[in-house]
Amino acid sequence: MPHIHPKTTPIYQTSVFTFDDLNELELYFGQPGQSYMYTRYGNPNTDELAQEVNKLESGVGAVVTSSGMSAILAAVLAGCKAGDHVLCAEEIYGGSSTLLAQELTRVGIEVTFVPSAEMYTLDNYVQPTTRLLLAETMSNPLLQVFDIARLAQETKRQSIKLVIDNTFATPILTKPLALGADMVIHSVTKYLSGHSDVTAGVVICKEQEDLQRVQRVMMVYGLNLSPFEGWLASRGLKTLRLRMKQHSSNALQIAQHLQQHPKVEKVWYPGLEEHPQHELAKEQGQGLFGGMLSFRIKDDTEAVNRFMQALPSIPFAPSLAGVNTSISYPLGTSHRALTAEQQQKVGITIGVIRFSVGIEEPEELIAELETALAAV
Ligand SMILES: *Cc1c(COP(=O)(O)O)cnc(C)c1O
């Protein structure tokens, strides 16, 4: 073999690694991190992704998983056993609430959902068995922003851990560990990989003890990511900062445009001054507000259909955070399972459309929106 010096990490598409002899095997166990044995325990591609995300989030280390859901599972199981209790923000990704309320309760982990208004004072919710609070930096789809430093103050006072799902904000806007959170999770599927071609997750820890537990859960439950997905996500991650700047500036322009449009009744975007947490979002997000926004046209299914059908090239896709703009419909997807009363209460009505703003030229996006709104 000639000497090969690749500029980028090759894809180690192998399930297992070989040893020359027993000495090498002993070295593997004696000097962890120096060699590889089995891809479920570790692989250069997933390790590269973990290291790069960990650098961005400033943790002691990170564990990469097969999806955002398995990252949440690993973070919860790392510190909880049957008989324990967890708190979860009421406004949370639907998959997270389903995992906690419908699956983990079956194995004896109890959950209580905390209304947004009560997130900073948990006295009425914490029990002796409570281990953690799970919350998101920004909620979906109405972009409520939580003050992570205040949440951390309260969870410390209650001696429970704070786990933050930082998927919407990304570490380019907000680094929850620096603000006092104990663990951060991401759906790497979204901004971190960024190109709508990977399903992956990650847990970043502040303490070595948590990291070892998360690592163990990942390995023993088999929640690992494949090498190719790790490679793709690492590749996407290299442009995260550039992408987030463009996502954010595009979204701000679009939010401002929609806000003064006669056919738009309401816009939810933390970058708008009338957003209830605008000042917090500005400070906690380094002046960037991310690429997600929602708006409401009239509460009429036909109007929504006409809007979608008239968008020349923006697809309706129930996910988010890709380089290409897409729209989603919370009432029919993420919030479908809520009762009509709950939907009304949170403000997710027939006319609410969510925009995942991409990195195209903003003028193109605005022109496209104009065409679609004219059809409403
Ligand atoms: C998509 C998403 C998840 C779940 O991630 P998957 O990669 O789909 O498993 C969790 N939290 C948030 C905020 C998400 O947007």
Short mmCIF file of C-alpha atoms and ligand atoms in Angstrom, two decimals:
data_model
loop_
_atom_site.label_atom_id
_atom_site.label_comp_id
_atom_site.label_asym_id
_atom_site.label_seq_id
_atom_site.Cartn_x
_atom_site.Cartn_y
_atom_site.Cartn_z
CA MET A 1 0.00 0.00 0.00
CA PRO A 2 1.32 3.51 -0.80
CA HIS A 3 1.23 6.09 2.00
CA ILE A 4 -2.20 7.68 1.95
CA HIS A 5 -2.88 11.01 3.63
CA PRO A 6 -6.52 11.89 3.07
CA LYS A 7 -7.52 15.48 3.75
CA THR A 8 -10.86 14.35 5.17
CA THR A 9 -11.73 11.38 7.34
CA PRO A 10 -12.53 8.37 5.14
CA ILE A 11 -15.70 6.38 5.80
CA TYR A 12 -14.85 3.43 8.04
CA GLN A 13 -17.72 1.31 6.81
CA THR A 14 -16.86 -1.69 8.93
CA SER A 15 -18.70 -3.37 11.77
CA VAL A 16 -15.56 -4.71 13.44
CA PHE A 17 -11.83 -3.98 13.71
CA THR A 18 -9.00 -6.53 13.78
CA PHE A 19 -6.19 -7.14 16.29
CA ASP A 20 -2.71 -8.51 15.47
CA ASP A 21 -2.42 -10.41 18.73
CA LEU A 22 -3.36 -10.51 22.40
CA ASN A 23 -1.07 -7.56 23.19
CA GLU A 24 -3.12 -5.34 20.89
CA LEU A 25 -6.32 -6.59 22.52
CA GLU A 26 -4.93 -5.69 25.96
CA LEU A 27 -3.96 -2.26 24.63
CA TYR A 28 -7.55 -1.70 23.51
CA PHE A 29 -8.85 -2.28 27.03
CA GLY A 30 -5.88 -0.65 28.80
CA GLN A 31 -5.79 2.58 26.80
CA PRO A 32 -9.36 3.50 25.91
CA GLY A 33 -9.74 5.74 22.89
CA GLN A 34 -6.48 4.58 21.28
CA SER A 35 -7.97 1.88 19.06
CA TYR A 36 -11.28 0.42 17.94
CA MET A 37 -12.92 -2.97 18.40
CA TYR A 38 -16.56 -2.99 17.33
CA THR A 39 -18.55 -0.22 15.63
CA ARG A 40 -21.40 -0.33 18.15
CA TYR A 41 -18.83 0.63 20.83
CA GLY A 42 -17.03 3.21 18.72
CA ASN A 43 -16.05 4.12 15.17
CA PRO A 44 -13.81 6.91 13.81
CA ASN A 45 -16.70 8.53 11.92
CA THR A 46 -19.09 8.72 14.84
CA ASP A 47 -16.23 9.73 17.14
CA GLU A 48 -15.32 12.58 14.81
CA LEU A 49 -18.92 13.81 14.88
CA ALA A 50 -19.07 13.53 18.68
CA GLN A 51 -15.82 15.48 19.08
CA GLU A 52 -16.86 18.27 16.74
CA VAL A 53 -20.28 18.71 18.34
CA ASN A 54 -18.70 18.58 21.79
CA LYS A 55 -16.32 21.39 20.85
CA LEU A 56 -19.25 23.55 19.72
CA GLU A 57 -21.27 22.87 22.88
CA SER A 58 -18.22 23.06 25.21
CA GLY A 59 -18.89 19.82 27.08
CA VAL A 60 -16.59 17.16 28.54
CA GLY A 61 -17.66 14.82 25.78
CA ALA A 62 -20.52 13.73 23.55
CA VAL A 63 -22.19 10.49 22.51
CA VAL A 64 -23.63 10.17 19.04
CA THR A 65 -26.82 8.14 18.55
CA SER A 66 -29.03 6.78 15.78
CA SER A 67 -31.65 9.57 16.04
CA GLY A 68 -32.75 12.52 18.11
CA MET A 69 -35.23 10.19 19.83
CA SER A 70 -32.49 7.76 20.88
CA ALA A 71 -30.46 10.70 22.17
CA ILE A 72 -33.36 11.71 24.44
CA LEU A 73 -33.80 8.08 25.51
CA ALA A 74 -30.09 7.77 26.35
CA ALA A 75 -30.08 11.05 28.30
CA VAL A 76 -33.10 9.97 30.38
CA LEU A 77 -32.01 6.37 30.96
CA ALA A 78 -28.51 7.51 31.94
CA GLY A 79 -29.84 8.86 35.22
CA CYS A 80 -33.25 7.27 35.73
CA LYS A 81 -34.46 3.85 36.82
CA ALA A 82 -37.89 2.37 37.57
CA GLY A 83 -39.49 4.38 40.38
CA ASP A 84 -37.85 7.64 39.34
CA HIS A 85 -39.73 10.68 38.15
CA VAL A 86 -38.95 13.23 35.44
CA LEU A 87 -40.32 16.67 34.65
CA CYS A 88 -40.92 17.78 31.11
CA ALA A 89 -41.89 21.13 29.62
CA GLU A 90 -45.48 20.99 28.41
CA GLU A 91 -44.47 22.70 25.16
CA ILE A 92 -42.11 20.07 23.78
CA TYR A 93 -41.49 18.05 20.62
CA GLY A 94 -44.33 15.52 20.24
CA GLY A 95 -41.95 12.55 20.04
CA SER A 96 -40.37 13.52 23.36
CA SER A 97 -43.71 13.70 25.16
CA THR A 98 -44.82 10.39 23.63
CA LEU A 99 -41.58 8.70 24.68
CA LEU A 100 -41.96 9.90 28.25
CA ALA A 101 -45.72 9.63 28.72
CA GLN A 102 -46.47 6.48 26.75
CA GLU A 103 -43.30 4.37 26.74
CA LEU A 104 -41.06 5.15 29.72
CA THR A 105 -44.07 5.06 32.06
CA ARG A 106 -44.45 1.40 30.99
CA VAL A 107 -41.06 0.65 32.51
CA GLY A 108 -41.79 2.55 35.71
CA ILE A 109 -40.40 6.03 35.04
CA GLU A 110 -43.06 8.60 35.92
CA VAL A 111 -43.47 11.92 34.14
CA THR A 112 -45.16 15.21 34.96
CA PHE A 113 -45.59 17.95 32.35
CA VAL A 114 -44.91 21.48 33.54
CA PRO A 115 -46.85 24.41 32.00
CA SER A 116 -44.64 27.10 30.45
CA ALA A 117 -45.65 29.73 33.01
CA GLU A 118 -44.40 27.55 35.88
CA MET A 119 -41.07 26.41 34.50
CA TYR A 120 -38.99 28.70 36.73
CA THR A 121 -40.56 27.64 40.05
CA LEU A 122 -40.82 23.88 40.34
CA ASP A 123 -41.83 23.50 44.00
CA ASN A 124 -45.26 22.15 43.05
CA TYR A 125 -43.77 19.54 40.74
CA VAL A 126 -40.57 18.19 42.27
CA GLN A 127 -40.86 14.96 44.27
CA PRO A 128 -38.16 13.12 46.23
CA THR A 129 -37.74 10.77 43.24
CA THR A 130 -37.48 13.54 40.60
CA ARG A 131 -34.23 13.29 38.65
CA LEU A 132 -34.40 15.79 35.81
CA LEU A 133 -36.22 18.45 33.85
CA LEU A 134 -36.35 18.20 30.05
CA ALA A 135 -36.96 21.42 28.10
CA GLU A 136 -36.19 22.99 24.74
CA THR A 137 -34.30 26.24 24.11
CA MET A 138 -37.05 27.26 21.65
CA SER A 139 -40.36 25.50 21.32
CA ASN A 140 -42.03 24.18 18.20
CA PRO A 141 -43.93 25.63 16.35
CA LEU A 142 -44.61 28.88 18.23
CA LEU A 143 -40.98 29.63 19.13
CA GLN A 144 -41.38 30.29 22.82
CA VAL A 145 -37.87 30.91 24.19
CA PHE A 146 -36.82 29.67 27.64
CA ASP A 147 -34.26 31.38 29.85
CA ILE A 148 -31.80 28.56 30.35
CA ALA A 149 -29.78 30.29 33.07
CA ARG A 150 -32.97 30.73 35.11
CA LEU A 151 -34.05 27.14 34.49
CA ALA A 152 -30.60 25.98 35.63
CA GLN A 153 -30.81 28.09 38.78
CA GLU A 154 -34.09 26.41 39.65
CA THR A 155 -32.99 22.84 38.83
CA LYS A 156 -29.85 23.36 40.95
CA ARG A 157 -31.99 24.62 43.82
CA GLN A 158 -34.13 21.49 43.48
CA SER A 159 -31.05 19.22 43.09
CA ILE A 160 -32.25 17.79 39.80
CA LYS A 161 -30.55 17.77 36.41
CA LEU A 162 -31.41 20.05 33.53
CA VAL A 163 -31.49 18.43 30.09
CA ILE A 164 -31.90 20.85 27.18
CA ASP A 165 -32.99 19.92 23.68
CA ASN A 166 -31.03 22.52 21.71
CA THR A 167 -32.14 21.35 18.25
CA PHE A 168 -33.83 24.60 17.16
CA ALA A 169 -31.21 27.01 18.49
CA THR A 170 -27.99 25.06 17.79
CA PRO A 171 -24.76 25.97 19.64
CA ILE A 172 -24.23 28.82 17.17
CA LEU A 173 -27.05 30.67 18.95
CA THR A 174 -27.02 29.18 22.44
CA LYS A 175 -24.68 26.97 24.48
CA PRO A 176 -26.87 25.57 27.28
CA LEU A 177 -24.01 23.91 29.21
CA ALA A 178 -22.33 27.30 29.68
CA LEU A 179 -25.65 28.61 31.05
CA GLY A 180 -25.88 25.85 33.65
CA ALA A 181 -27.55 22.89 31.91
CA ASP A 182 -26.19 19.41 32.71
CA MET A 183 -26.82 17.71 29.39
CA VAL A 184 -27.70 18.91 25.90
CA ILE A 185 -29.32 16.79 23.25
CA HIS A 186 -29.85 17.40 19.54
CA SER A 187 -31.72 15.87 16.72
CA VAL A 188 -28.63 15.96 14.45
CA THR A 189 -31.17 15.22 11.70
CA LYS A 190 -31.98 18.92 11.72
CA TYR A 191 -29.50 21.85 11.68
CA LEU A 192 -26.33 20.05 12.77
CA SER A 193 -26.30 17.86 9.66
CA GLY A 194 -28.43 20.39 7.78
CA HIS A 195 -29.11 18.77 4.41
CA SER A 196 -32.20 16.61 5.08
CA ASP A 197 -30.25 13.44 4.31
CA VAL A 198 -29.30 12.08 7.75
CA THR A 199 -31.17 10.77 10.80
CA ALA A 200 -28.96 11.09 13.89
CA GLY A 201 -28.77 12.37 17.45
CA VAL A 202 -26.23 13.45 20.04
CA VAL A 203 -25.99 13.90 23.82
CA ILE A 204 -23.36 16.32 25.16
CA CYS A 205 -22.51 16.18 28.86
CA LYS A 206 -21.00 18.58 31.35
CA GLU A 207 -19.82 15.89 33.75
CA GLN A 208 -17.67 12.84 33.13
CA GLU A 209 -19.96 10.64 35.22
CA ASP A 210 -23.00 11.47 33.06
CA LEU A 211 -20.97 10.98 29.90
CA GLN A 212 -19.96 7.47 30.95
CA ARG A 213 -23.55 6.55 31.75
CA VAL A 214 -24.85 7.90 28.42
CA GLN A 215 -22.07 6.03 26.60
CA ARG A 216 -22.98 2.82 28.38
CA VAL A 217 -26.71 3.17 27.59
CA MET A 218 -25.87 3.87 23.93
CA MET A 219 -23.67 0.75 23.69
CA VAL A 220 -25.83 -1.66 25.68
CA TYR A 221 -29.17 -0.62 24.18
CA GLY A 222 -27.58 -0.51 20.72
CA LEU A 223 -28.45 3.13 20.02
CA ASN A 224 -25.31 3.77 17.95
CA LEU A 225 -25.14 5.70 14.69
CA SER A 226 -23.82 4.08 11.50
CA PRO A 227 -20.41 5.18 10.12
CA PHE A 228 -21.83 6.58 6.90
CA GLU A 229 -24.45 8.66 8.71
CA GLY A 230 -21.69 9.87 11.05
CA TRP A 231 -19.58 10.87 8.06
CA LEU A 232 -22.44 12.72 6.36
CA ALA A 233 -23.35 14.56 9.56
CA SER A 234 -19.70 15.54 10.18
CA ARG A 235 -19.56 16.90 6.66
CA GLY A 236 -22.72 18.93 7.15
CA LEU A 237 -21.54 20.22 10.51
CA LYS A 238 -18.55 21.96 8.91
CA THR A 239 -20.84 24.65 7.50
CA LEU A 240 -23.13 24.99 10.53
CA ARG A 241 -22.02 28.50 11.44
CA LEU A 242 -22.41 29.86 7.90
CA ARG A 243 -25.76 28.17 7.49
CA MET A 244 -27.17 29.44 10.79
CA LYS A 245 -26.25 33.03 9.91
CA GLN A 246 -28.03 32.76 6.58
CA HIS A 247 -31.04 30.85 8.01
CA SER A 248 -31.36 33.55 10.68
CA SER A 249 -31.05 36.59 8.43
CA ASN A 250 -33.45 35.08 5.87
CA ALA A 251 -35.99 34.22 8.55
CA LEU A 252 -35.84 37.72 10.02
CA GLN A 253 -36.46 39.31 6.62
CA ILE A 254 -39.33 36.96 5.90
CA ALA A 255 -40.86 37.48 9.34
CA GLN A 256 -40.75 41.25 8.85
CA HIS A 257 -42.27 40.91 5.40
CA LEU A 258 -45.08 38.62 6.56
CA GLN A 259 -45.80 40.85 9.52
CA GLN A 260 -46.94 43.71 7.31
CA HIS A 261 -48.77 41.50 4.80
CA PRO A 262 -52.57 42.03 4.77
CA LYS A 263 -53.31 38.31 4.44
CA VAL A 264 -51.18 37.35 7.43
CA GLU A 265 -52.88 37.64 10.82
CA LYS A 266 -49.98 36.79 13.09
CA VAL A 267 -46.27 35.93 12.93
CA TRP A 268 -44.28 34.07 15.58
CA TYR A 269 -40.54 34.76 15.36
CA PRO A 270 -38.23 35.62 18.27
CA GLY A 271 -36.46 38.21 16.11
CA LEU A 272 -39.56 40.40 15.97
CA GLU A 273 -39.71 43.08 18.64
CA GLU A 274 -43.23 42.15 19.73
CA HIS A 275 -42.26 38.54 20.39
CA PRO A 276 -42.79 38.10 24.15
CA GLN A 277 -39.21 36.85 24.72
CA HIS A 278 -37.50 39.04 22.12
CA GLU A 279 -34.95 40.56 24.52
CA LEU A 280 -34.10 37.20 26.06
CA ALA A 281 -33.80 35.59 22.63
CA LYS A 282 -31.49 38.36 21.49
CA GLU A 283 -29.17 37.96 24.44
CA GLN A 284 -29.31 34.18 24.63
CA GLY A 285 -28.94 33.80 20.86
CA GLN A 286 -25.95 36.12 20.18
CA GLY A 287 -28.22 38.37 18.13
CA LEU A 288 -29.36 35.49 15.89
CA PHE A 289 -32.88 34.08 16.11
CA GLY A 290 -32.69 30.91 14.03
CA GLY A 291 -34.45 29.77 10.89
CA MET A 292 -37.84 28.67 12.21
CA LEU A 293 -40.95 30.84 12.11
CA SER A 294 -44.70 30.32 12.11
CA PHE A 295 -47.51 32.50 10.84
CA ARG A 296 -51.27 32.40 10.60
CA ILE A 297 -53.42 33.08 7.59
CA LYS A 298 -57.20 32.82 7.90
CA ASP A 299 -58.44 29.72 9.72
CA ASP A 300 -59.77 28.02 6.63
CA THR A 301 -58.52 24.66 5.32
CA GLU A 302 -59.20 25.65 1.72
CA ALA A 303 -57.11 28.80 2.10
CA VAL A 304 -54.23 26.73 3.52
CA ASN A 305 -54.48 24.28 0.63
CA ARG A 306 -54.51 27.09 -1.92
CA PHE A 307 -51.44 28.61 -0.25
CA MET A 308 -49.54 25.30 -0.35
CA GLN A 309 -50.54 24.52 -3.91
CA ALA A 310 -49.54 27.98 -5.11
CA LEU A 311 -46.00 27.85 -3.69
CA PRO A 312 -43.96 27.37 -6.87
CA SER A 313 -41.06 25.40 -5.37
CA ILE A 314 -41.24 25.30 -1.57
CA PRO A 315 -42.36 21.80 -0.57
CA PHE A 316 -44.63 20.76 2.28
CA ALA A 317 -42.39 18.44 4.31
CA PRO A 318 -43.01 17.57 7.94
CA SER A 319 -39.42 18.09 9.08
CA LEU A 320 -37.14 21.09 9.31
CA ALA A 321 -33.73 22.74 9.22
CA GLY A 322 -32.54 21.75 5.77
CA VAL A 323 -30.68 24.10 3.44
CA ASN A 324 -33.83 24.31 1.30
CA THR A 325 -36.90 26.06 2.65
CA SER A 326 -39.88 23.88 3.48
CA ILE A 327 -43.22 24.41 5.13
CA SER A 328 -45.03 22.29 7.63
CA TYR A 329 -48.51 22.15 9.07
CA PRO A 330 -48.50 21.71 12.88
CA LEU A 331 -52.24 20.99 13.21
CA GLY A 332 -52.01 18.04 10.82
CA THR A 333 -48.61 16.69 11.90
CA SER A 334 -46.82 17.52 15.17
CA HIS A 335 -49.98 18.59 17.05
CA ARG A 336 -52.43 16.21 15.41
CA ALA A 337 -52.91 14.13 18.55
CA LEU A 338 -54.07 17.05 20.72
CA THR A 339 -57.76 17.59 21.38
CA ALA A 340 -59.42 20.54 19.61
CA GLU A 341 -59.52 22.32 22.96
CA GLN A 342 -55.78 21.83 23.57
CA GLN A 343 -55.00 22.98 20.02
CA GLN A 344 -57.04 26.14 20.58
CA LYS A 345 -55.38 26.72 23.97
CA VAL A 346 -51.82 26.60 22.60
CA GLY A 347 -52.86 28.68 19.58
CA ILE A 348 -52.32 26.08 16.89
CA THR A 349 -55.35 26.63 14.68
CA ILE A 350 -56.28 25.78 11.08
CA GLY A 351 -54.43 28.74 9.57
CA VAL A 352 -51.07 28.22 11.32
CA ILE A 353 -48.23 27.35 8.95
CA ARG A 354 -44.65 26.71 10.00
CA PHE A 355 -41.76 27.83 7.87
CA SER A 356 -38.33 26.23 8.00
CA VAL A 357 -36.40 28.96 6.23
CA GLY A 358 -33.49 27.73 4.14
CA ILE A 359 -30.35 29.45 2.90
CA GLU A 360 -31.60 30.58 -0.53
CA GLU A 361 -31.51 34.22 -1.60
CA PRO A 362 -34.13 35.98 0.54
CA GLU A 363 -35.62 37.84 -2.46
CA GLU A 364 -36.47 34.50 -4.12
CA LEU A 365 -38.25 33.29 -1.01
CA ILE A 366 -40.23 36.50 -0.59
CA ALA A 367 -41.30 36.46 -4.24
CA GLU A 368 -42.48 32.88 -3.83
CA LEU A 369 -44.43 33.75 -0.69
CA GLU A 370 -46.06 36.68 -2.46
CA THR A 371 -47.30 34.37 -5.21
CA ALA A 372 -48.74 31.91 -2.70
CA LEU A 373 -50.36 34.55 -0.49
CA ALA A 374 -52.00 36.11 -3.54
CA ALA A 375 -53.79 32.77 -4.04
CA VAL A 376 -55.24 32.78 -0.52
C1 LIG B 1 -36.90 16.19 15.21
C2 LIG B 1 -36.77 16.50 16.65
C3 LIG B 1 -36.50 15.49 17.59
C4 LIG B 1 -36.42 14.03 17.21
O1 LIG B 1 -35.32 13.78 16.41
P1 LIG B 1 -35.23 12.58 15.33
O2 LIG B 1 -33.89 12.78 14.73
O3 LIG B 1 -36.37 12.75 14.39
O4 LIG B 1 -35.34 11.31 16.10
C5 LIG B 1 -36.34 15.88 18.92
N1 LIG B 1 -36.45 17.16 19.31
C6 LIG B 1 -36.70 18.14 18.43
C7 LIG B 1 -36.81 19.55 18.91
C8 LIG B 1 -36.89 17.84 17.08
O5 LIG B 1 -37.15 18.84 16.21
#
